[in-house]
mmCIF file of N, CA and C in Angstrom:
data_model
loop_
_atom_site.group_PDB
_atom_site.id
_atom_site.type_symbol
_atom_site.label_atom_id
_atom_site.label_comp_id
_atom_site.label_asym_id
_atom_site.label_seq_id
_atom_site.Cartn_x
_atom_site.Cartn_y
_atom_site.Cartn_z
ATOM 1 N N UNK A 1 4.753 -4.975 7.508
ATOM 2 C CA UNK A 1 5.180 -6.072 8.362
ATOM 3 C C UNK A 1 6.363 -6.730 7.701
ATOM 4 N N UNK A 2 7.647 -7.245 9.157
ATOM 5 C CA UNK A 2 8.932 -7.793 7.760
ATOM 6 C C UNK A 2 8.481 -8.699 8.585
ATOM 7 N N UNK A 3 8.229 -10.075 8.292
ATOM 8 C CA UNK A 3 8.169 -11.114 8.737
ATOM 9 C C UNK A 3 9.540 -11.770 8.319
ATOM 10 N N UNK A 4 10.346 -11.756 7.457
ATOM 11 C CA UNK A 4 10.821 -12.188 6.887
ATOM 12 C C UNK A 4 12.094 -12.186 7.428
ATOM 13 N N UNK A 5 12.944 -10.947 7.605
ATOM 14 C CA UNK A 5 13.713 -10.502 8.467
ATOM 15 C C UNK A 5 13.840 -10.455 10.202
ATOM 16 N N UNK A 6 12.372 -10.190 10.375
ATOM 17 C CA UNK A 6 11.979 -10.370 12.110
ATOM 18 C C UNK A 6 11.868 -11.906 12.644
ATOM 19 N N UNK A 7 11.436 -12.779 11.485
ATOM 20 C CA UNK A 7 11.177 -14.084 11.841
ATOM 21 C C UNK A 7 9.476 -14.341 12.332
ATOM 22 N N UNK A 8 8.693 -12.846 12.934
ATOM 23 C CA UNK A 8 7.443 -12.668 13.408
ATOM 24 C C UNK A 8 6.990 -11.457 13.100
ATOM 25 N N UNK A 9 5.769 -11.718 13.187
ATOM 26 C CA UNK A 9 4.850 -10.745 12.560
ATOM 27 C C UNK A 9 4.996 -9.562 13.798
ATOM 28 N N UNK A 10 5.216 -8.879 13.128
ATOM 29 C CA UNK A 10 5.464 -7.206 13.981
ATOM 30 C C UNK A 10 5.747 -5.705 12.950
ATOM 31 N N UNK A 11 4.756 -4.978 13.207
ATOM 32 C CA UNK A 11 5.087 -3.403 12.789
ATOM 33 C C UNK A 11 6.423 -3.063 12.681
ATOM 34 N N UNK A 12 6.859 -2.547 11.920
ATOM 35 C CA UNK A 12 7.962 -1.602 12.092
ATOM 36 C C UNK A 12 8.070 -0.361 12.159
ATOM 37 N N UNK A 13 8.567 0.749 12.790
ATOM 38 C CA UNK A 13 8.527 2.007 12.742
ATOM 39 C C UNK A 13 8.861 2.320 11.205
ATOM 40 N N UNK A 14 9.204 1.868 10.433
ATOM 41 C CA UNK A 14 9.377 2.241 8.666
ATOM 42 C C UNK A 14 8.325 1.602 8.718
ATOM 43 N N UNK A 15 7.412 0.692 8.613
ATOM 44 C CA UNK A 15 6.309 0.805 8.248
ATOM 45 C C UNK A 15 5.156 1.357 8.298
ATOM 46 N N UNK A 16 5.286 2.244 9.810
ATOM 47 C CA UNK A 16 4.379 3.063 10.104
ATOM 48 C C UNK A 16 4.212 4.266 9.418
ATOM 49 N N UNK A 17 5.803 4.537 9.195
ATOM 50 C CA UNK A 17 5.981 5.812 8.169
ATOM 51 C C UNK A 17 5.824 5.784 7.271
ATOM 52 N N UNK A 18 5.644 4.394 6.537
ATOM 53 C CA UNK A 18 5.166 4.671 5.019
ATOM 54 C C UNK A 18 3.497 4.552 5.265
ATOM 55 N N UNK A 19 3.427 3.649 6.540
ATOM 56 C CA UNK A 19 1.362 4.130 6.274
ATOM 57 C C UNK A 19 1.062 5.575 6.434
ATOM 58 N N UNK A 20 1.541 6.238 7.105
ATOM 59 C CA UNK A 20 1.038 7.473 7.173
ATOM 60 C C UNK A 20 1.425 8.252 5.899
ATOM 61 N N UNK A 21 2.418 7.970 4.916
ATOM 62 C CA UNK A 21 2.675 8.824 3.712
ATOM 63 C C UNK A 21 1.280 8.610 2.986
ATOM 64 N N UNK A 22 1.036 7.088 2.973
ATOM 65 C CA UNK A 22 0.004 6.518 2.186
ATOM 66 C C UNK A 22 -1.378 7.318 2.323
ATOM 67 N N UNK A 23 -1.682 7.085 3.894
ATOM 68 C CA UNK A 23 -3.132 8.218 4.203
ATOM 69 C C UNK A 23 -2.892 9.793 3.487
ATOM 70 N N UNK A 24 -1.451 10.402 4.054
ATOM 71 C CA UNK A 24 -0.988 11.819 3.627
ATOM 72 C C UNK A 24 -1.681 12.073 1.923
ATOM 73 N N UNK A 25 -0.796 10.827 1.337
ATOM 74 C CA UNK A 25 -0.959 11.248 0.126
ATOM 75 C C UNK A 25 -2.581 10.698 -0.659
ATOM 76 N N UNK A 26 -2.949 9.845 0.531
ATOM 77 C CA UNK A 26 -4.830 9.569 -0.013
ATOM 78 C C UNK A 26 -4.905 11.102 -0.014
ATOM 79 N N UNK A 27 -5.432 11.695 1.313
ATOM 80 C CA UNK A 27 -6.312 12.854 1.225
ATOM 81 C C UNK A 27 -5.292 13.614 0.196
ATOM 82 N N UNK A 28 -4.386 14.270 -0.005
ATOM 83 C CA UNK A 28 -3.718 15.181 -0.772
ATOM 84 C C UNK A 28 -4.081 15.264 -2.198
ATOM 85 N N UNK A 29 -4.235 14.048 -2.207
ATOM 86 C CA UNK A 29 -5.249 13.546 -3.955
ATOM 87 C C UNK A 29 -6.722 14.156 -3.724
ATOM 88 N N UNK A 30 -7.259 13.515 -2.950
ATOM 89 C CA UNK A 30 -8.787 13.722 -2.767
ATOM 90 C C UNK A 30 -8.817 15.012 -2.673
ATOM 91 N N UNK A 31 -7.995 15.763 -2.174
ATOM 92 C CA UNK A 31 -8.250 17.491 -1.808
ATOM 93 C C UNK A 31 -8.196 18.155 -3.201
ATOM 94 N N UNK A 32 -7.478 17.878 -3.969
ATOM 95 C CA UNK A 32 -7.367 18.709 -5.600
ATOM 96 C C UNK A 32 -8.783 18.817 -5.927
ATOM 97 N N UNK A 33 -9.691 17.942 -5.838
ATOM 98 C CA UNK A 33 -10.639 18.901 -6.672
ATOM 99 C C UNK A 33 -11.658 19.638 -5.710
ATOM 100 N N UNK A 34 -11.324 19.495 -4.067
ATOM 101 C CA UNK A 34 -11.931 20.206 -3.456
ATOM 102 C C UNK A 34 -11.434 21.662 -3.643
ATOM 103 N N UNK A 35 -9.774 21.782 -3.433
ATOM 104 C CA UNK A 35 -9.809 23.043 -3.515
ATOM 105 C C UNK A 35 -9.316 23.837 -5.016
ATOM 106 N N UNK A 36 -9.585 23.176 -6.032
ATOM 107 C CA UNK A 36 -9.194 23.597 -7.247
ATOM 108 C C UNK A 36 -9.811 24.804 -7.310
ATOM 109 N N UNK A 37 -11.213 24.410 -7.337
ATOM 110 C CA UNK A 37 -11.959 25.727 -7.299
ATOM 111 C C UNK A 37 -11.662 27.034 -6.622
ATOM 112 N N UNK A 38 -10.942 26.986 -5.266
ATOM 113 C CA UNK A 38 -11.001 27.973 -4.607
ATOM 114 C C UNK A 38 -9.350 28.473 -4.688
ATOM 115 N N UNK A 39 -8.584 28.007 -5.189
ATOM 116 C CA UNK A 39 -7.214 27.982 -4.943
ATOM 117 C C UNK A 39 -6.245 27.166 -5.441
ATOM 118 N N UNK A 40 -5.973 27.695 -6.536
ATOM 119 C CA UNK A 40 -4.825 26.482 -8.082
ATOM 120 C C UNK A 40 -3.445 26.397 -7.128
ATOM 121 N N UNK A 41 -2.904 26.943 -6.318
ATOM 122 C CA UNK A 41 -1.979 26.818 -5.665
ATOM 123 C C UNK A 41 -1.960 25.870 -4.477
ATOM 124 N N UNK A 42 -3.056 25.721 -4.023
ATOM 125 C CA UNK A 42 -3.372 24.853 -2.963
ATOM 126 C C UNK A 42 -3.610 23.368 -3.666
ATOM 127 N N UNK A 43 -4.083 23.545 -4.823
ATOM 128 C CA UNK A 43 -4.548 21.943 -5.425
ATOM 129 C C UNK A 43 -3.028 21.418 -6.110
ATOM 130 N N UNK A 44 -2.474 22.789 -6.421
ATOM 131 C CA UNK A 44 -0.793 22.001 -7.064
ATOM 132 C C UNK A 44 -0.035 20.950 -6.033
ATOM 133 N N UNK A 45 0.045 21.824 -4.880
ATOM 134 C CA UNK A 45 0.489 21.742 -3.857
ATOM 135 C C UNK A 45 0.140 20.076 -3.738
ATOM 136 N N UNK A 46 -1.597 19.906 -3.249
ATOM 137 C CA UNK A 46 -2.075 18.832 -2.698
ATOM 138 C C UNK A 46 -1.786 17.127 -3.837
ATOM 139 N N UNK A 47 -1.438 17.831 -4.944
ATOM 140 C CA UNK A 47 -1.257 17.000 -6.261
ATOM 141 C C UNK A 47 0.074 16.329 -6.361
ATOM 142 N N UNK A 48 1.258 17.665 -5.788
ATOM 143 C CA UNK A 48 2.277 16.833 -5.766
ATOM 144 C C UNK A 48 2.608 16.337 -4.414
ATOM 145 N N UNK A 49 2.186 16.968 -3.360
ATOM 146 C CA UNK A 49 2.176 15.992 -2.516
ATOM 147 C C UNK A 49 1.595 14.328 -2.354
ATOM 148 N N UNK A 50 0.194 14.131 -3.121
ATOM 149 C CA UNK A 50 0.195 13.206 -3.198
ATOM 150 C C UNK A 50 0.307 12.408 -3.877
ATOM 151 N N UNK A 51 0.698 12.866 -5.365
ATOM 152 C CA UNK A 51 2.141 11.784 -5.740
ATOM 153 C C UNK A 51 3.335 11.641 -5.714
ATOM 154 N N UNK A 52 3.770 12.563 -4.884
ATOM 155 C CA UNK A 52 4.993 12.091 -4.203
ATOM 156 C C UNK A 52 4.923 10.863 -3.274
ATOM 157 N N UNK A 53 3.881 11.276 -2.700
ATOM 158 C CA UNK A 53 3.377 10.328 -1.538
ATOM 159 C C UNK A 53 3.436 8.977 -2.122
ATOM 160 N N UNK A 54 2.409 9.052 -3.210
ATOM 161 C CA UNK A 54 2.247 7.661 -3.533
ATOM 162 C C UNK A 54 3.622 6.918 -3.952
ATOM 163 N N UNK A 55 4.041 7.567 -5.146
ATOM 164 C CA UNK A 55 5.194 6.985 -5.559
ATOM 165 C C UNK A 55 6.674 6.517 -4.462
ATOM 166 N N UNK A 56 6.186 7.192 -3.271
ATOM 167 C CA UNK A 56 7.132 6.714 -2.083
ATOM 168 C C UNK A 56 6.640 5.779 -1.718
ATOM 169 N N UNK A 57 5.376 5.318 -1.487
ATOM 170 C CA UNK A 57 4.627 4.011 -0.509
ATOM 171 C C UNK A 57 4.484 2.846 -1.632
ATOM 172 N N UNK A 58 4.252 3.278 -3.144
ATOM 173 C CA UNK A 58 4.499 1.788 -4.273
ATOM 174 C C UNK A 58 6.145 1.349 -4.311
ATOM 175 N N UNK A 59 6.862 2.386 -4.570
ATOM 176 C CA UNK A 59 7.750 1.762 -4.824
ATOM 177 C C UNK A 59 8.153 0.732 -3.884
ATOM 178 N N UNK A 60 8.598 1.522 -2.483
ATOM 179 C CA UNK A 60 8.344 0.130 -1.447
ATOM 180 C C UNK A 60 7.725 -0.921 -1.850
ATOM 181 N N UNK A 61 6.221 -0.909 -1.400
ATOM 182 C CA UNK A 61 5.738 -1.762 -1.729
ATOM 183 C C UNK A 61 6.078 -2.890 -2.864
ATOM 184 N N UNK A 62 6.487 -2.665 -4.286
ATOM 185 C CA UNK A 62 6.688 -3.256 -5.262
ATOM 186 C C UNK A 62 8.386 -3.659 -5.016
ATOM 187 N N UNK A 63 9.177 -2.908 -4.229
ATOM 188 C CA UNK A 63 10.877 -3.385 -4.133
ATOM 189 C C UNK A 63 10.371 -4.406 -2.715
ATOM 190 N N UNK A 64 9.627 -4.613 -1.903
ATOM 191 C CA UNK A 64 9.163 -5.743 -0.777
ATOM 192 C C UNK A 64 8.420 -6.842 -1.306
ATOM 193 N N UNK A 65 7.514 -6.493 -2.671
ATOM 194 C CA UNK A 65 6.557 -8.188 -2.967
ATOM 195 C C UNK A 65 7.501 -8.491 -4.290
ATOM 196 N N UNK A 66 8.357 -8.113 -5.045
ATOM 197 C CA UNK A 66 9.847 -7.979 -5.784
ATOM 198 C C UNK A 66 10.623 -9.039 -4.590
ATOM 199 N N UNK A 67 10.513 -9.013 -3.682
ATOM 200 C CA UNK A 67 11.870 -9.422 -3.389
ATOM 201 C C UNK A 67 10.885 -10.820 -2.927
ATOM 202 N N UNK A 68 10.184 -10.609 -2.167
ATOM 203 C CA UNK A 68 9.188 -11.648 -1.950
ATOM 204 C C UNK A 68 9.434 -12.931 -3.022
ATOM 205 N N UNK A 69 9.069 -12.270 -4.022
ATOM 206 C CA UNK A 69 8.568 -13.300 -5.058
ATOM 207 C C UNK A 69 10.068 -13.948 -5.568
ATOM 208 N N UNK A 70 10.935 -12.961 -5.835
ATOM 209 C CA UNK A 70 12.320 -13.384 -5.638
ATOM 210 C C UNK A 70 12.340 -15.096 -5.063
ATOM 211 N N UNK A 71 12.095 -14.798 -3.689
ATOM 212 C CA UNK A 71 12.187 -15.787 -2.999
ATOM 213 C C UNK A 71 11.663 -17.078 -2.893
ATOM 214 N N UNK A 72 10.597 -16.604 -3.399
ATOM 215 C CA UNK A 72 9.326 -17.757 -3.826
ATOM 216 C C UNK A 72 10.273 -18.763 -5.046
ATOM 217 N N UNK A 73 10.424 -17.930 -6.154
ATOM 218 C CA UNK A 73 11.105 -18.528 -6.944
ATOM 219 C C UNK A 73 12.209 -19.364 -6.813
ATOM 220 N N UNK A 74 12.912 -18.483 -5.985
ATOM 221 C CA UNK A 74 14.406 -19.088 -5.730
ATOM 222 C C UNK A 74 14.306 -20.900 -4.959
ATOM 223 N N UNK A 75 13.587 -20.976 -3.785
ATOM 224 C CA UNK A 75 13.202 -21.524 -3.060
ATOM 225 C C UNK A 75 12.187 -23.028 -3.946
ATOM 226 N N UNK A 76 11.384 -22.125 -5.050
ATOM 227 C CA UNK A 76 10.859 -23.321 -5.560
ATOM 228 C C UNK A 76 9.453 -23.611 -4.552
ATOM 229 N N UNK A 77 8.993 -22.837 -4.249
ATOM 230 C CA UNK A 77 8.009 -22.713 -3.329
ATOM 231 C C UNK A 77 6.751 -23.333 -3.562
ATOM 232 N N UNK A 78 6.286 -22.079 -4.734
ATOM 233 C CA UNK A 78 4.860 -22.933 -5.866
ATOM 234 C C UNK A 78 4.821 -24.339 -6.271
ATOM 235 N N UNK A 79 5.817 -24.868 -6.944
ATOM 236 C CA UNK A 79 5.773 -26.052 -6.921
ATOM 237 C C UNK A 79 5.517 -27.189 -5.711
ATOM 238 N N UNK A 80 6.728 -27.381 -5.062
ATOM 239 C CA UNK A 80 6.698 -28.072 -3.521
ATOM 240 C C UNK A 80 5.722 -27.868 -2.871
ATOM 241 N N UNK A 81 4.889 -26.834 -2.834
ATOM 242 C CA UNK A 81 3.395 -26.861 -2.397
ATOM 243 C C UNK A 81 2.504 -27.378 -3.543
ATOM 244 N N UNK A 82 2.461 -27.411 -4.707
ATOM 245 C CA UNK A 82 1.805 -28.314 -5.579
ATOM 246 C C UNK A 82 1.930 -29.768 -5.338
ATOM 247 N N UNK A 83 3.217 -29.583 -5.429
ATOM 248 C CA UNK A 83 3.776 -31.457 -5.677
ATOM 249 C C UNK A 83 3.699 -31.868 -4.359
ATOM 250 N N UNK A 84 3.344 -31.226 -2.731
ATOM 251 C CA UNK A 84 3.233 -31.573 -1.683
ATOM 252 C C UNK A 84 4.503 -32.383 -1.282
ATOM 253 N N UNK A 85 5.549 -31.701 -1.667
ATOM 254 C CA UNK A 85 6.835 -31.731 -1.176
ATOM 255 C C UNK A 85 7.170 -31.521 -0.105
ATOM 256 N N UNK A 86 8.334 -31.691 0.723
ATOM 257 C CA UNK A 86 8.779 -31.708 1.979
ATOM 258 C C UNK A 86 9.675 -29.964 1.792
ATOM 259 N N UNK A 87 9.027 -29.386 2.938
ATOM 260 C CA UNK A 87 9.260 -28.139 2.948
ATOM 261 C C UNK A 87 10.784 -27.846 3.652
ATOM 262 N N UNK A 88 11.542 -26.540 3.512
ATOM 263 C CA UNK A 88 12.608 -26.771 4.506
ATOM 264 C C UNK A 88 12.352 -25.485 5.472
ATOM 265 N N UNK A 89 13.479 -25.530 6.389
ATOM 266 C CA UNK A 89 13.061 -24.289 7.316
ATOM 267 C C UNK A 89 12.884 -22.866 6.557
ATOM 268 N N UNK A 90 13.605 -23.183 5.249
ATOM 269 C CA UNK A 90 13.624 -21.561 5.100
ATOM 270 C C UNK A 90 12.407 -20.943 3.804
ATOM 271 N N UNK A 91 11.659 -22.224 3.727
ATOM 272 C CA UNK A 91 10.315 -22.408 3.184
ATOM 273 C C UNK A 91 8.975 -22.061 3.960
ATOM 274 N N UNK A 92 9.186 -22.564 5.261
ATOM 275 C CA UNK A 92 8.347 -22.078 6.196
ATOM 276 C C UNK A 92 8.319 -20.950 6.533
ATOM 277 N N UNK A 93 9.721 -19.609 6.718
ATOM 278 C CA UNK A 93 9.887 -18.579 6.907
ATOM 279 C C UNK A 93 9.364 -17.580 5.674
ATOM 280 N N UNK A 94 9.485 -18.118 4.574
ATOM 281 C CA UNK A 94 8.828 -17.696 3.448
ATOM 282 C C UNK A 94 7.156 -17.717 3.675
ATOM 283 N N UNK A 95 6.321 -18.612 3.862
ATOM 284 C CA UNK A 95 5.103 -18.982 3.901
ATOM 285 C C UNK A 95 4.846 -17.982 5.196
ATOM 286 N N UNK A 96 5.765 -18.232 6.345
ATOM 287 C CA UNK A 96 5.331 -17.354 7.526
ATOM 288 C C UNK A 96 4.892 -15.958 7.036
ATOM 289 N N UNK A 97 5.811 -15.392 6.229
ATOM 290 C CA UNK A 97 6.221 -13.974 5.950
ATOM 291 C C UNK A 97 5.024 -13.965 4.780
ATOM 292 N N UNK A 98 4.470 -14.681 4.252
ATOM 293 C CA UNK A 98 3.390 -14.195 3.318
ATOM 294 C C UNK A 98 2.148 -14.237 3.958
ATOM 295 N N UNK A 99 1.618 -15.469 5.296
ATOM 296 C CA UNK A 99 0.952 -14.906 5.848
ATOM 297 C C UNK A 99 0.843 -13.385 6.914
ATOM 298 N N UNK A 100 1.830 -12.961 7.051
ATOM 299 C CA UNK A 100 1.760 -11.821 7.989
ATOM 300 C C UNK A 100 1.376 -11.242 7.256
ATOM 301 N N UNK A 101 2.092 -10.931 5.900
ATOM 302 C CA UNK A 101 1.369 -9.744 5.025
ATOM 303 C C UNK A 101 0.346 -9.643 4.487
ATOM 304 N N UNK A 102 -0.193 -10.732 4.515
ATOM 305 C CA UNK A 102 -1.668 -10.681 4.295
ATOM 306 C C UNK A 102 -2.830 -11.136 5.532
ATOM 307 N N UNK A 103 -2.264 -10.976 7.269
ATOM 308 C CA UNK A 103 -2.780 -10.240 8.049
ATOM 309 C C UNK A 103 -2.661 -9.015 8.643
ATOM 310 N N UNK A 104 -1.964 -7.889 7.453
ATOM 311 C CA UNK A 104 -1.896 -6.476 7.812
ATOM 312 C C UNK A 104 -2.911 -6.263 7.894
ATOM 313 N N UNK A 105 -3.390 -5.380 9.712
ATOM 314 C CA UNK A 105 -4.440 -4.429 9.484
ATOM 315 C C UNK A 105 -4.197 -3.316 8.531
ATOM 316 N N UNK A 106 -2.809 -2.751 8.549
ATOM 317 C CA UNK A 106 -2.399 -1.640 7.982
ATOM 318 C C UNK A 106 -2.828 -1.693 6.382
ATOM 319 N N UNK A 107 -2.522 -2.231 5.497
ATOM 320 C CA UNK A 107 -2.856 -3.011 4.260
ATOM 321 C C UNK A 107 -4.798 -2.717 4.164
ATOM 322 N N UNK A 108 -5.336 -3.487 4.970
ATOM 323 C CA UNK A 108 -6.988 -2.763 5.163
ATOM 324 C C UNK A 108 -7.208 -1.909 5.412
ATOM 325 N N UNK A 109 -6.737 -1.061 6.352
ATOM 326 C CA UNK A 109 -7.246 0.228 6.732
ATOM 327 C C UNK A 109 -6.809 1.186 5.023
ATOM 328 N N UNK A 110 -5.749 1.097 4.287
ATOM 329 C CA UNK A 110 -5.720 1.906 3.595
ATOM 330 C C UNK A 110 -6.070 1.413 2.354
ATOM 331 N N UNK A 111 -6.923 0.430 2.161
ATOM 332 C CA UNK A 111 -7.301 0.329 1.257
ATOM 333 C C UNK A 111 -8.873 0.538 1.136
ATOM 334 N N UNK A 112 -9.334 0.885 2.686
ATOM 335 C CA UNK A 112 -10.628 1.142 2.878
ATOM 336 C C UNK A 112 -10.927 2.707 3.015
ATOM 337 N N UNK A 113 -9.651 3.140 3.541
ATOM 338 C CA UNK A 113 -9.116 4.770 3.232
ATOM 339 C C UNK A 113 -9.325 5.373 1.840
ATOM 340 N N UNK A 114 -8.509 4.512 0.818
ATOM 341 C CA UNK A 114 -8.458 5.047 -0.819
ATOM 342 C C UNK A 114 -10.116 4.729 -0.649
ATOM 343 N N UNK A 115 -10.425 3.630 -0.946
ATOM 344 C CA UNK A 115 -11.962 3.291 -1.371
ATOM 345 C C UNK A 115 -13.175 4.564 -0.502
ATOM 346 N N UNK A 116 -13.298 4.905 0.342
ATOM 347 C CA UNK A 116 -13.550 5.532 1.111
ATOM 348 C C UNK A 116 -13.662 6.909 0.771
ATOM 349 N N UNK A 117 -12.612 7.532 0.910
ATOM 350 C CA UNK A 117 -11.859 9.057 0.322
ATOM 351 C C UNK A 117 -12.632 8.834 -1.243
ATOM 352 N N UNK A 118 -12.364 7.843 -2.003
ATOM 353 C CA UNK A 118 -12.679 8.190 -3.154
ATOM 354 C C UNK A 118 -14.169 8.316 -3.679
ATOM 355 N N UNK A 119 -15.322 7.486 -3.191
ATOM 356 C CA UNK A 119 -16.347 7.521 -3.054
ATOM 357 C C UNK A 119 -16.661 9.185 -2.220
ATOM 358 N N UNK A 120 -15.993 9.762 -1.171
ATOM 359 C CA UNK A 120 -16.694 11.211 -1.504
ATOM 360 C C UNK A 120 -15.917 12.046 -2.195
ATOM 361 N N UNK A 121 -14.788 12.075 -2.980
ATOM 362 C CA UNK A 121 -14.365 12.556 -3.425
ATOM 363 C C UNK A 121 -15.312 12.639 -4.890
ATOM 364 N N UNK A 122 -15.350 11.659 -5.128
ATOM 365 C CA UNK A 122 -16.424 11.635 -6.447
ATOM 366 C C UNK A 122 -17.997 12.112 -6.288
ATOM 367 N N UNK A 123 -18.912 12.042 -4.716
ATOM 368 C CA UNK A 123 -19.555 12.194 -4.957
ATOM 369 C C UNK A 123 -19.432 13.978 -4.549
ATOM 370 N N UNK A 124 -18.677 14.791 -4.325
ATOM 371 C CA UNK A 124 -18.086 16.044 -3.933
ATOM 372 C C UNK A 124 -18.320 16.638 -5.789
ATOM 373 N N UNK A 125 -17.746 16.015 -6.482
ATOM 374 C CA UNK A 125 -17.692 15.968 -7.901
ATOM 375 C C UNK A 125 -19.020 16.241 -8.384
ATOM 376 N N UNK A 126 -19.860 14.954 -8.063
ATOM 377 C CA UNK A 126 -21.030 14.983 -9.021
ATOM 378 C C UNK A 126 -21.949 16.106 -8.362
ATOM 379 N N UNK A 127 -21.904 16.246 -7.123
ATOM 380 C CA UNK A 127 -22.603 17.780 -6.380
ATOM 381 C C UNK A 127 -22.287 18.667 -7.471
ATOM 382 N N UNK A 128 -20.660 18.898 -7.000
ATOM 383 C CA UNK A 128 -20.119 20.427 -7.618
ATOM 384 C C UNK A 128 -20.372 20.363 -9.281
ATOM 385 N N UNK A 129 -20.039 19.426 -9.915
ATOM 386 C CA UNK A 129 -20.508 19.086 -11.744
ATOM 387 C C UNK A 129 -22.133 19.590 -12.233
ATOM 388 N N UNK A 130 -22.989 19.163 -11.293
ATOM 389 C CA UNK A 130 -24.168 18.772 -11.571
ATOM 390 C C UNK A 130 -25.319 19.744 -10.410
ATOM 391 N N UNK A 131 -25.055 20.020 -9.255
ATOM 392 C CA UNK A 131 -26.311 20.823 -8.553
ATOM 393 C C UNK A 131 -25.591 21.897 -8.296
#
């Protein structure tokens, strides 16, 4: 979500594309130790795909809450909300833009995705390790 740039909370087609790298590169992780066993070429494969993946959807991520915080700073934000200071318009657009991002569905769904994927990925593990 650019709140920031849009002025309102709205998807962007670049954001959609980095959620779907994000899911891509969940399962692509989770798949290595499914198919290690059956196929070292298929798990290379699924390994660098999904850190490619990832390292495409953090960096974003970290060059967008980077610039964020940028702003926070610049603006003097933390404080003036401490000291219950008089805000200006482009304080409110800041505050706007931090609540949108933290009403991403997108943001939940893939963090319930990793959590998710990884719980059978591990318990795929303790099967194949152990029975």
């Amino acid at each position: 979500t650019d709140c920031f740039k849009l002025k309102k909370c709205k998807d962007s087609a670049f954001s959609w594309a980095l959620f779907s790298v994000a899911l891509i590169a969940t399962i692509s992780i989770r798949a290595v130790n499914v198919v290690l066993d059956f196929n070292r070429l298929w798990a290379k494969l699924f390994w660098y795909v999904g850190i490619a993946g990832f390292f495409i959807f953090f960096t974003y991520k970290y060059k967008y809450d980077h610039l964020l915080h940028k702003e926070i700073n610049a603006a003097g934000l933390t404080d003036k909300l401490l000291e219950k200071k008089e805000l200006t318009s482009h304080d409110y657009e800041i505050l706007g833009t931090i609540l949108c991002k933290l009403s991403s569905k997108k943001d939940k769904v893939i963090y319930f995705f990793i959590f998710f994927t990884s719980g059978i990925a591990l318990l795929w593990a303790i099967i194949m390790d152990f029975f």
